[in-house]
Amino acid sequence: MKKEKLYIFDTTLRDGEQTPGVNLMVDEKVQIAKQLEKLGVDVIEAGFAVSSPADFEAVRQIAREVKNSTVCSLARARELDIKTAWEALKEGNRIRIHTFIATSDIHLKYKLKMSREEALKRAVEAVRLIRDISEGKAEVEFSAEDAGRTDLKYLCEVIEAVIDAGADVVNIPDTVGYAVPDEWFERISYIKENVPNIDKAIISVHCHNDLGLATANSLMAVKAGARQVECTVNGIGERAGNAALEEIVMAVKVRSDQFPVYTDIDTKQIYKTSQLVSRLTGIMISKTKPIVGDNAFAHESGIHQHGVLACRETYEIMRPEDIGLTESKIVLGKHSGRHAFKKKLEEMGIELSEEQFEEAFRKFKELSSRKKEIYDVDIELIIEGLEGKDEKLYRLLYNQAVSGEGIIPSATVKIETPEGEKLGLAVGNGPVDATYRAIKNALGIGEEISLKDFKIRALTAGTDALAEVFVTIEGSGIKVSGRGVDPDIVRASALAFLEALDRLYRRKEKREGV
Ligand code: KIV
Ligand code: ZN
């Protein structure tokens, strides 16, 4: 079977960021974009430049820093949106403007209050404007929003017209996740067979997961001739999310007998990318999530374990190594010295300046005095901590919590803040509650900030495992998440709360233009 390239268009930073409760800072978006570039995605939709100054800045910085993937901004079929997207992207190496307008009767009537003819005209004008304004530098993608519920003949007319106007990619979104696989196959096949100039553009699909069919629909579209799929890491996105990048890429790879396409994704980067997106968005991955969930390669039943030991393929259709998952090895302990630590960093491909190395080694020694076995993940977390170190508003200098049967739980914290060191004391319903109250007392926070979500899990095995805590808080109408990792669950909880507070204040400052 002759294979054609399937382009992977990642919209984690745009549609994915529309996940309720997700609110990434510009530097976090840049960090994710660089990892997406390493993963090998063809297009990174970095944001919706006109939607906020922060989105504009994220698109601009990502366009400047990413060289190997095309960087894209979303834009409604309006002059201001397109001009703003161009301003944000113009310094980039490879760029694309993704313009869209709804085409289904229900959207035209109730949302846009526009006729079919008017929407078609607006679509064509938008495509022409992108061509003119960028003098051909920007690739043009056009999306017919709610294409899944659009009259098929009219949809074909729109697609033909935008291709004539210069669209390079025509995207067919199932905006509300309503389609079922065979119907979606037929819709894409119909477009391929009935739009006369369709060979001048790439057909793309963008499937939402409201019925849990986003991956299946995307794959059926590939069978029907789509050569770009839009997806997000871990399947995050509006409502039930988008098609998951890792599922599509691995389906095409593992069942290459079924699909006439290949991707340029470095699948060994999948796990790392998935973890990074989960950490920064605060959206935890379900244990049974295909490809990247904790249980995706775990064999519980005795029969399965026996089978896998005898011959891996009895129950494994892909190898954990394929997605970059290596067994969590014990790498170092408290007796390991500078030399062993340096060697381990080299093996992990981590390069540090002399100053960073000293700081990382100090943190490693400090951690190994509290934790018997140090795993790769511990080292990754130390390094990650170094990167964000200078930007933090708050540093937890000290914390103590007392709890037990028959006593009132109490906590003390000392926090370094831009105004100096602050001390807080409180009692609560348990050690975490007391610590959160102590932090609020130290920082002078009252009822205006509320805790919306709190999740805790063990990152490694054993009673001295690292605890990972995710919290979501809300204040002044802004919802943000924070994450903390430490062998001590109370300290991990405090770190997560302080990170969330840090993000909340930085976001508020941005909103108020400080
Ligand atoms: O779901 C959708 O229709 C979209 C478009 C903007 C492509 O996200
Ligand atoms: Zn969408």
XYZ file of C-alpha atoms and ligand atoms in Angstrom:
523
model
C 0.000 0.000 0.000
C 1.517 3.383 -1.009
C 1.513 5.610 2.039
C 0.687 9.305 2.017
C 1.538 11.768 4.760
C -1.120 12.479 7.379
C -0.596 15.983 8.759
C -1.047 16.333 12.503
C -2.560 19.681 13.465
C -2.377 20.133 17.224
C -4.884 22.469 18.839
C -4.037 21.803 22.511
C -3.164 25.477 22.976
C -6.371 26.738 21.363
C -9.313 24.305 21.517
C -7.583 22.458 24.379
C -7.259 25.684 26.298
C -11.033 26.077 25.991
C -11.357 23.156 28.446
C -13.321 24.482 31.421
C -10.912 25.491 34.218
C -7.811 25.560 31.982
C -6.023 28.856 31.820
C -2.399 28.680 30.701
C 0.127 31.482 31.148
C 2.130 32.646 28.114
C 5.352 30.989 29.328
C 3.505 27.721 29.910
C 2.103 27.826 26.382
C 5.591 28.410 24.997
C 6.867 25.431 27.008
C 4.120 23.188 25.595
C 4.690 24.494 22.050
C 8.392 23.618 22.229
C 7.525 20.109 23.364
C 4.967 19.796 20.534
C 7.722 20.785 18.121
C 9.909 17.995 19.565
C 6.994 15.603 19.218
C 7.000 16.470 15.526
C 3.517 17.914 15.031
C 3.094 19.595 11.652
C 0.967 22.504 12.823
C 0.649 24.100 16.262
C -2.503 26.158 16.698
C -1.024 28.513 19.285
C -4.160 30.475 20.120
C -6.815 32.887 18.933
C -4.780 36.091 18.672
C -7.674 38.559 18.716
C -9.356 37.010 21.757
C -7.089 38.598 24.412
C -3.726 40.353 24.761
C -2.381 37.182 26.435
C -3.431 35.023 23.483
C -1.835 37.511 21.087
C 1.416 37.404 23.055
C 1.416 33.604 23.200
C 0.936 33.321 19.423
C 3.660 35.931 18.828
C 6.221 34.281 21.101
C 5.507 30.791 19.807
C 5.783 31.997 16.190
C 9.169 33.510 17.026
C 10.537 30.493 18.884
C 9.198 27.479 16.989
C 11.049 26.812 13.732
C 10.154 23.307 12.618
C 6.368 23.231 12.993
C 3.962 25.612 11.295
C 2.499 28.041 13.841
C -1.138 28.976 13.409
C -3.664 31.409 14.867
C -7.415 31.095 14.720
C -9.389 34.053 13.287
C -13.088 34.506 12.632
C -13.924 35.539 9.060
C -13.528 39.203 10.035
C -10.986 41.815 9.098
C -9.893 42.652 12.659
C -9.370 38.984 13.566
C -7.323 38.316 10.436
C -5.193 41.450 10.775
C -4.506 40.664 14.440
C -3.578 37.059 13.628
C -1.177 38.302 10.951
C 0.413 40.822 13.344
C 1.001 38.050 15.888
C 2.404 35.582 13.355
C 4.323 37.657 10.852
C 7.792 37.108 12.336
C 7.381 33.340 12.253
C 9.194 30.880 10.038
C 6.210 28.828 8.802
C 2.830 30.313 9.548
C -0.850 29.701 8.941
C -4.043 31.661 9.561
C -7.052 29.490 10.299
C -10.234 31.361 9.507
C -13.732 30.048 10.122
C -17.410 30.802 9.800
C -20.402 28.662 10.717
C -22.316 27.118 7.821
C -25.118 25.063 9.402
C -28.621 26.539 9.207
C -29.005 26.473 12.981
C -25.822 28.550 13.487
C -26.645 30.875 10.593
C -30.149 31.552 11.864
C -29.616 31.862 15.608
C -25.950 32.789 16.075
C -24.873 34.743 13.010
C -28.317 35.894 11.777
C -26.966 35.596 8.277
C -28.083 33.980 5.022
C -26.187 31.117 3.392
C -25.123 33.446 0.549
C -23.764 36.014 2.972
C -21.751 33.406 4.904
C -20.255 32.081 1.670
C -19.266 35.609 0.632
C -17.674 36.277 4.029
C -15.727 33.007 3.839
C -14.309 33.879 0.396
C -13.424 37.447 1.464
C -11.626 36.141 4.556
C -9.494 33.726 2.531
C -8.618 36.468 0.023
C -7.727 38.876 2.799
C -5.272 36.387 4.337
C -3.636 35.895 0.943
C -3.393 39.672 0.346
C -2.332 40.795 3.794
C 0.394 38.182 4.139
C 1.395 38.437 0.454
C 1.191 34.681 0.269
C 3.467 34.102 3.272
C 0.729 32.618 5.466
C -0.871 29.315 4.574
C -4.652 29.574 4.612
C -6.933 27.153 6.371
C -10.685 27.536 6.197
C -13.141 25.827 8.585
C -16.878 25.513 8.008
C -17.954 25.499 11.648
C -20.634 22.893 12.419
C -19.960 21.255 9.039
C -21.305 18.016 10.483
C -24.824 19.514 10.529
C -24.474 21.624 7.383
C -26.522 20.873 4.255
C -24.079 18.809 2.218
C -24.641 20.501 -1.170
C -24.185 23.953 0.363
C -21.077 22.743 2.241
C -19.575 21.598 -1.071
C -20.307 25.021 -2.633
C -18.544 26.776 0.239
C -15.547 24.474 0.021
C -15.246 24.939 -3.750
C -15.445 28.726 -3.389
C -12.793 29.000 -0.649
C -10.416 26.743 -2.577
C -10.884 28.979 -5.623
C -10.102 31.966 -3.395
C -6.824 30.352 -2.287
C -7.437 28.098 0.747
C -4.693 25.494 1.149
C -6.544 23.413 3.719
C -10.308 22.933 4.100
C -11.326 21.765 7.532
C -14.586 19.913 8.153
C -15.391 20.141 11.862
C -17.884 18.040 13.743
C -18.216 20.950 16.138
C -20.787 19.378 18.424
C -19.544 15.773 18.306
C -22.760 14.552 16.687
C -21.465 12.410 13.840
C -21.135 8.623 13.868
C -18.290 6.887 12.022
C -19.926 5.509 8.857
C -21.902 8.730 8.349
C -18.689 10.755 8.741
C -16.895 8.499 6.239
C -19.697 9.128 3.738
C -19.666 12.884 4.297
C -15.915 13.176 3.696
C -16.108 10.794 0.696
C -18.932 12.883 -0.781
C -16.876 16.072 -0.456
C -13.871 14.377 -2.040
C -15.942 13.128 -4.950
C -18.172 16.161 -5.532
C -16.056 19.285 -5.003
C -14.468 19.788 -8.445
C -11.267 21.536 -7.244
C -10.762 19.451 -4.085
C -7.384 18.132 -5.271
C -5.995 21.685 -4.895
C -6.412 21.574 -1.093
C -5.861 19.232 1.814
C -9.013 17.898 3.465
C -8.859 18.182 7.245
C -11.209 17.048 10.010
C -11.743 18.341 13.527
C -13.875 15.993 15.625
C -15.293 16.630 19.075
C -15.856 13.812 21.513
C -19.372 14.372 22.868
C -20.403 10.808 22.004
C -16.941 9.347 22.581
C -16.472 8.990 18.805
C -13.881 11.665 18.022
C -11.013 9.278 17.334
C -13.183 6.814 15.407
C -14.650 9.608 13.270
C -11.211 11.109 12.569
C -9.879 7.713 11.482
C -12.864 7.083 9.207
C -12.216 10.477 7.631
C -8.632 9.407 6.949
C -9.977 6.296 5.202
C -12.203 8.577 3.122
C -9.279 10.778 2.044
C -8.666 13.377 4.786
C -4.951 14.086 5.077
C -4.942 16.377 8.101
C -6.481 15.648 11.491
C -6.938 18.228 14.204
C -6.462 16.907 17.695
C -5.238 17.681 21.197
C -2.859 16.020 23.618
C -4.837 13.848 26.076
C -7.979 14.757 24.094
C -8.629 17.923 26.113
C -10.912 20.617 24.688
C -14.394 22.152 24.771
C -16.992 20.043 26.638
C -15.964 16.377 26.211
C -12.839 17.420 24.330
C -11.303 16.780 20.917
C -9.873 13.723 19.215
C -6.765 12.668 21.157
C -3.503 13.102 19.270
C -1.895 10.041 20.862
C -4.829 7.784 19.920
C -4.842 8.825 16.276
C -1.084 8.617 15.872
C -0.802 5.199 17.536
C -3.845 3.807 15.698
C -2.295 4.747 12.370
C 1.051 3.279 13.433
C -0.141 0.069 15.088
C -2.765 -0.648 12.395
C -0.690 0.522 9.461
C -2.317 -2.348 7.533
C -5.611 -0.422 7.748
C -4.551 3.130 6.887
C -2.790 4.349 3.730
C -0.930 7.046 5.693
C 2.041 7.706 7.959
C 2.757 10.574 10.357
C 6.018 12.335 11.201
C 5.353 12.116 14.923
C 8.216 10.910 17.114
C 6.028 8.582 19.159
C 8.735 8.277 21.846
C 7.857 11.842 22.856
C 4.162 11.041 23.426
C 4.298 10.145 27.112
C 6.450 13.127 28.040
C 4.170 15.502 26.126
C 1.083 14.008 27.730
C 2.540 14.419 31.218
C 3.595 18.010 30.554
C 0.141 18.973 29.273
C -1.513 17.291 32.241
C 0.786 19.062 34.702
C 0.405 22.520 33.237
C -3.327 22.353 32.555
C -4.159 20.612 35.831
C -6.283 18.061 33.922
C -5.419 14.658 35.320
C -5.299 11.673 32.970
C -7.730 8.856 33.692
C -5.955 5.601 34.582
C -7.726 3.799 31.741
C -7.092 6.490 29.119
C -5.841 4.745 25.954
C -2.091 5.049 25.266
C -1.139 7.408 28.125
C -3.220 6.275 31.138
C -1.409 4.615 34.054
C -3.067 1.281 33.262
C -2.557 1.371 29.493
C 0.304 -1.147 29.752
C -0.567 -2.776 33.084
C -1.610 -6.431 33.210
C -3.617 -7.316 36.260
C -5.149 -10.734 35.739
C -2.921 -13.743 36.324
C -3.792 -15.196 32.926
C -2.718 -11.986 31.185
C 0.490 -11.706 33.215
C 1.382 -15.274 32.423
C 0.700 -14.706 28.727
C 2.792 -11.546 28.556
C 5.697 -13.207 30.341
C 5.620 -16.094 27.878
C 5.203 -13.859 24.802
C 4.555 -10.155 25.028
C 2.313 -9.985 21.964
C -0.295 -12.263 23.578
C -1.828 -9.234 25.251
C 0.234 -6.224 24.091
C -0.452 -4.604 20.716
C 2.226 -1.949 21.219
C 5.210 -1.562 23.500
C 5.466 0.998 26.304
C 8.820 2.048 24.813
C 6.983 3.120 21.624
C 5.477 6.070 23.472
C 8.656 6.782 25.439
C 7.589 5.030 28.589
C 10.555 3.412 30.233
C 10.211 1.541 33.473
C 10.565 3.865 36.432
C 14.051 2.820 37.436
C 15.659 3.430 40.786
C 18.519 5.584 39.705
C 20.151 7.057 42.731
C 20.057 7.068 46.503
C 21.333 9.227 49.332
C 24.878 7.926 48.953
C 25.107 8.854 45.291
C 27.586 11.621 44.701
C 28.137 14.421 42.261
C 29.664 12.134 39.634
C 26.733 9.676 39.601
C 24.269 12.556 39.471
C 26.071 14.163 36.540
C 26.185 10.830 34.684
C 22.469 10.316 35.236
C 21.681 13.787 33.857
C 23.756 12.977 30.771
C 21.870 9.700 30.257
C 18.586 11.593 30.504
C 19.798 14.128 27.937
C 19.627 17.020 30.417
C 22.145 19.813 29.959
C 22.680 22.333 32.737
C 24.957 25.302 33.278
C 27.442 24.942 36.156
C 25.276 27.112 38.361
C 22.117 25.137 37.534
C 23.957 21.883 38.168
C 24.992 23.026 41.654
C 21.417 24.017 42.469
C 20.029 20.729 41.076
C 22.590 18.717 43.040
C 21.748 20.565 46.240
C 18.059 19.805 45.695
C 18.837 16.174 44.898
C 20.789 15.789 48.164
C 18.004 17.456 50.066
C 15.404 15.136 48.488
C 17.502 12.003 48.956
C 17.839 12.735 52.657
C 14.023 12.463 52.862
C 13.350 9.828 50.192
C 15.170 6.502 49.971
C 15.011 5.912 46.230
C 15.283 8.583 43.586
C 13.614 7.837 40.236
C 13.905 9.485 36.816
C 10.674 11.313 37.505
C 12.145 12.820 40.709
C 15.051 14.207 38.724
C 12.757 15.583 36.020
C 10.792 17.382 38.715
C 13.945 18.883 40.243
C 14.959 20.203 36.821
C 11.484 21.543 36.122
C 11.580 23.373 39.459
C 14.847 25.060 38.444
C 13.281 26.433 35.272
C 10.391 28.207 36.954
C 12.315 29.191 40.097
C 12.902 32.873 39.496
C 9.342 33.687 38.505
C 7.562 32.480 41.627
C 5.895 35.105 43.828
C 5.803 32.842 46.890
C 8.281 30.402 48.372
C 7.321 28.064 51.188
C 10.174 28.430 53.658
C 8.746 26.343 56.433
C 5.640 24.323 57.230
C 4.541 22.156 60.085
C 1.235 20.397 60.660
C 0.103 18.448 63.703
C -2.805 16.029 63.562
C -3.934 12.811 65.187
C -6.683 11.138 67.143
C -8.096 13.332 69.915
C -6.304 16.585 69.035
C -7.313 19.626 67.014
C -5.244 19.671 63.817
C -3.063 22.779 63.583
C -0.483 24.187 61.173
C 2.230 26.817 60.924
C 3.725 28.166 57.696
C 6.405 30.689 56.811
C 6.263 32.097 53.271
C 8.682 34.346 51.402
C 6.670 36.963 49.510
C 7.652 40.065 47.517
C 6.823 42.057 50.700
C 9.032 39.932 52.972
C 8.560 36.825 55.094
C 5.057 36.104 56.408
C 4.057 33.729 59.183
C 0.628 32.071 59.460
C -0.945 29.840 62.118
C -4.326 28.091 62.032
C -6.381 25.147 63.155
C -8.570 23.172 60.761
C -10.455 19.967 60.047
C -7.280 18.109 59.170
C -3.596 18.877 58.484
C -4.221 20.039 54.891
C -7.188 22.202 55.857
C -5.180 23.728 58.728
C -2.240 24.394 56.384
C -4.483 26.087 53.794
C -5.979 28.271 56.511
C -2.463 29.097 57.781
C -1.412 30.115 54.241
C -4.504 32.296 53.920
C -3.730 33.920 57.284
C -0.110 34.532 56.326
C -1.084 36.185 53.036
C -4.136 38.027 54.397
C -6.594 36.126 52.177
C -10.249 35.777 53.148
C -13.361 34.249 51.630
C -12.708 35.903 48.238
C -10.617 32.904 47.208
C -12.288 29.520 47.243
C -11.016 26.010 46.684
C -12.841 24.349 43.783
C -10.991 21.075 43.388
C -8.332 19.071 45.226
C -6.785 15.844 43.928
C -3.900 13.819 45.252
C -2.027 10.786 43.915
C 1.239 8.905 44.412
C 3.722 9.379 41.576
C 6.012 6.490 42.460
C 5.671 3.325 44.522
C 6.227 2.843 48.263
C 5.264 4.716 51.405
C 7.958 7.317 50.689
C 6.521 7.936 47.205
C 6.263 11.440 45.835
C 2.764 12.814 46.308
C 1.347 14.957 43.521
C -1.425 17.381 44.407
C -3.560 19.345 41.961
C -5.785 22.146 43.211
C -8.142 24.502 41.435
C -9.052 27.777 43.102
C -11.290 30.657 42.099
C -11.038 34.356 42.889
C -12.289 37.523 41.145
C -14.000 35.348 38.536
C -10.736 33.667 37.530
C -10.201 29.936 37.903
C -6.651 28.566 38.008
C -4.899 25.335 38.900
C -1.695 24.657 40.784
C 0.397 21.579 41.297
C 2.738 20.543 44.090
C 5.020 17.543 44.409
C 6.777 16.378 47.564
C 7.185 13.173 49.593
C 5.217 14.952 52.340
C 1.552 15.181 51.328
C 0.876 18.257 53.453
C 3.814 20.094 51.928
C 2.778 18.976 48.401
C -0.695 20.374 49.137
C 0.759 23.670 50.354
C 2.992 23.971 47.274
C 0.013 23.341 44.968
C -2.030 26.023 46.736
C 0.814 28.562 46.546
C 1.350 27.848 42.845
C -2.364 28.396 42.181
C -2.288 31.669 44.172
C 0.778 32.778 42.240
C -1.025 32.161 38.930
C -4.167 33.861 40.139
C -2.336 37.060 41.084
C -0.262 37.128 37.926
C -3.424 36.684 35.868
C -5.248 39.395 37.801
C -2.323 41.771 37.277
C -2.446 41.071 33.539
C -6.180 41.699 33.453
C -5.781 44.972 35.302
C -2.882 45.947 33.040
C -0.343 46.273 35.898
O -15.105 22.894 16.856
C -14.967 23.727 15.944
O -15.769 23.854 15.021
C -13.796 24.595 16.020
C -13.519 25.420 14.809
C -13.120 26.799 15.151
C -12.532 24.722 13.943
O -13.068 24.574 16.983
Zn -13.403 22.656 18.139
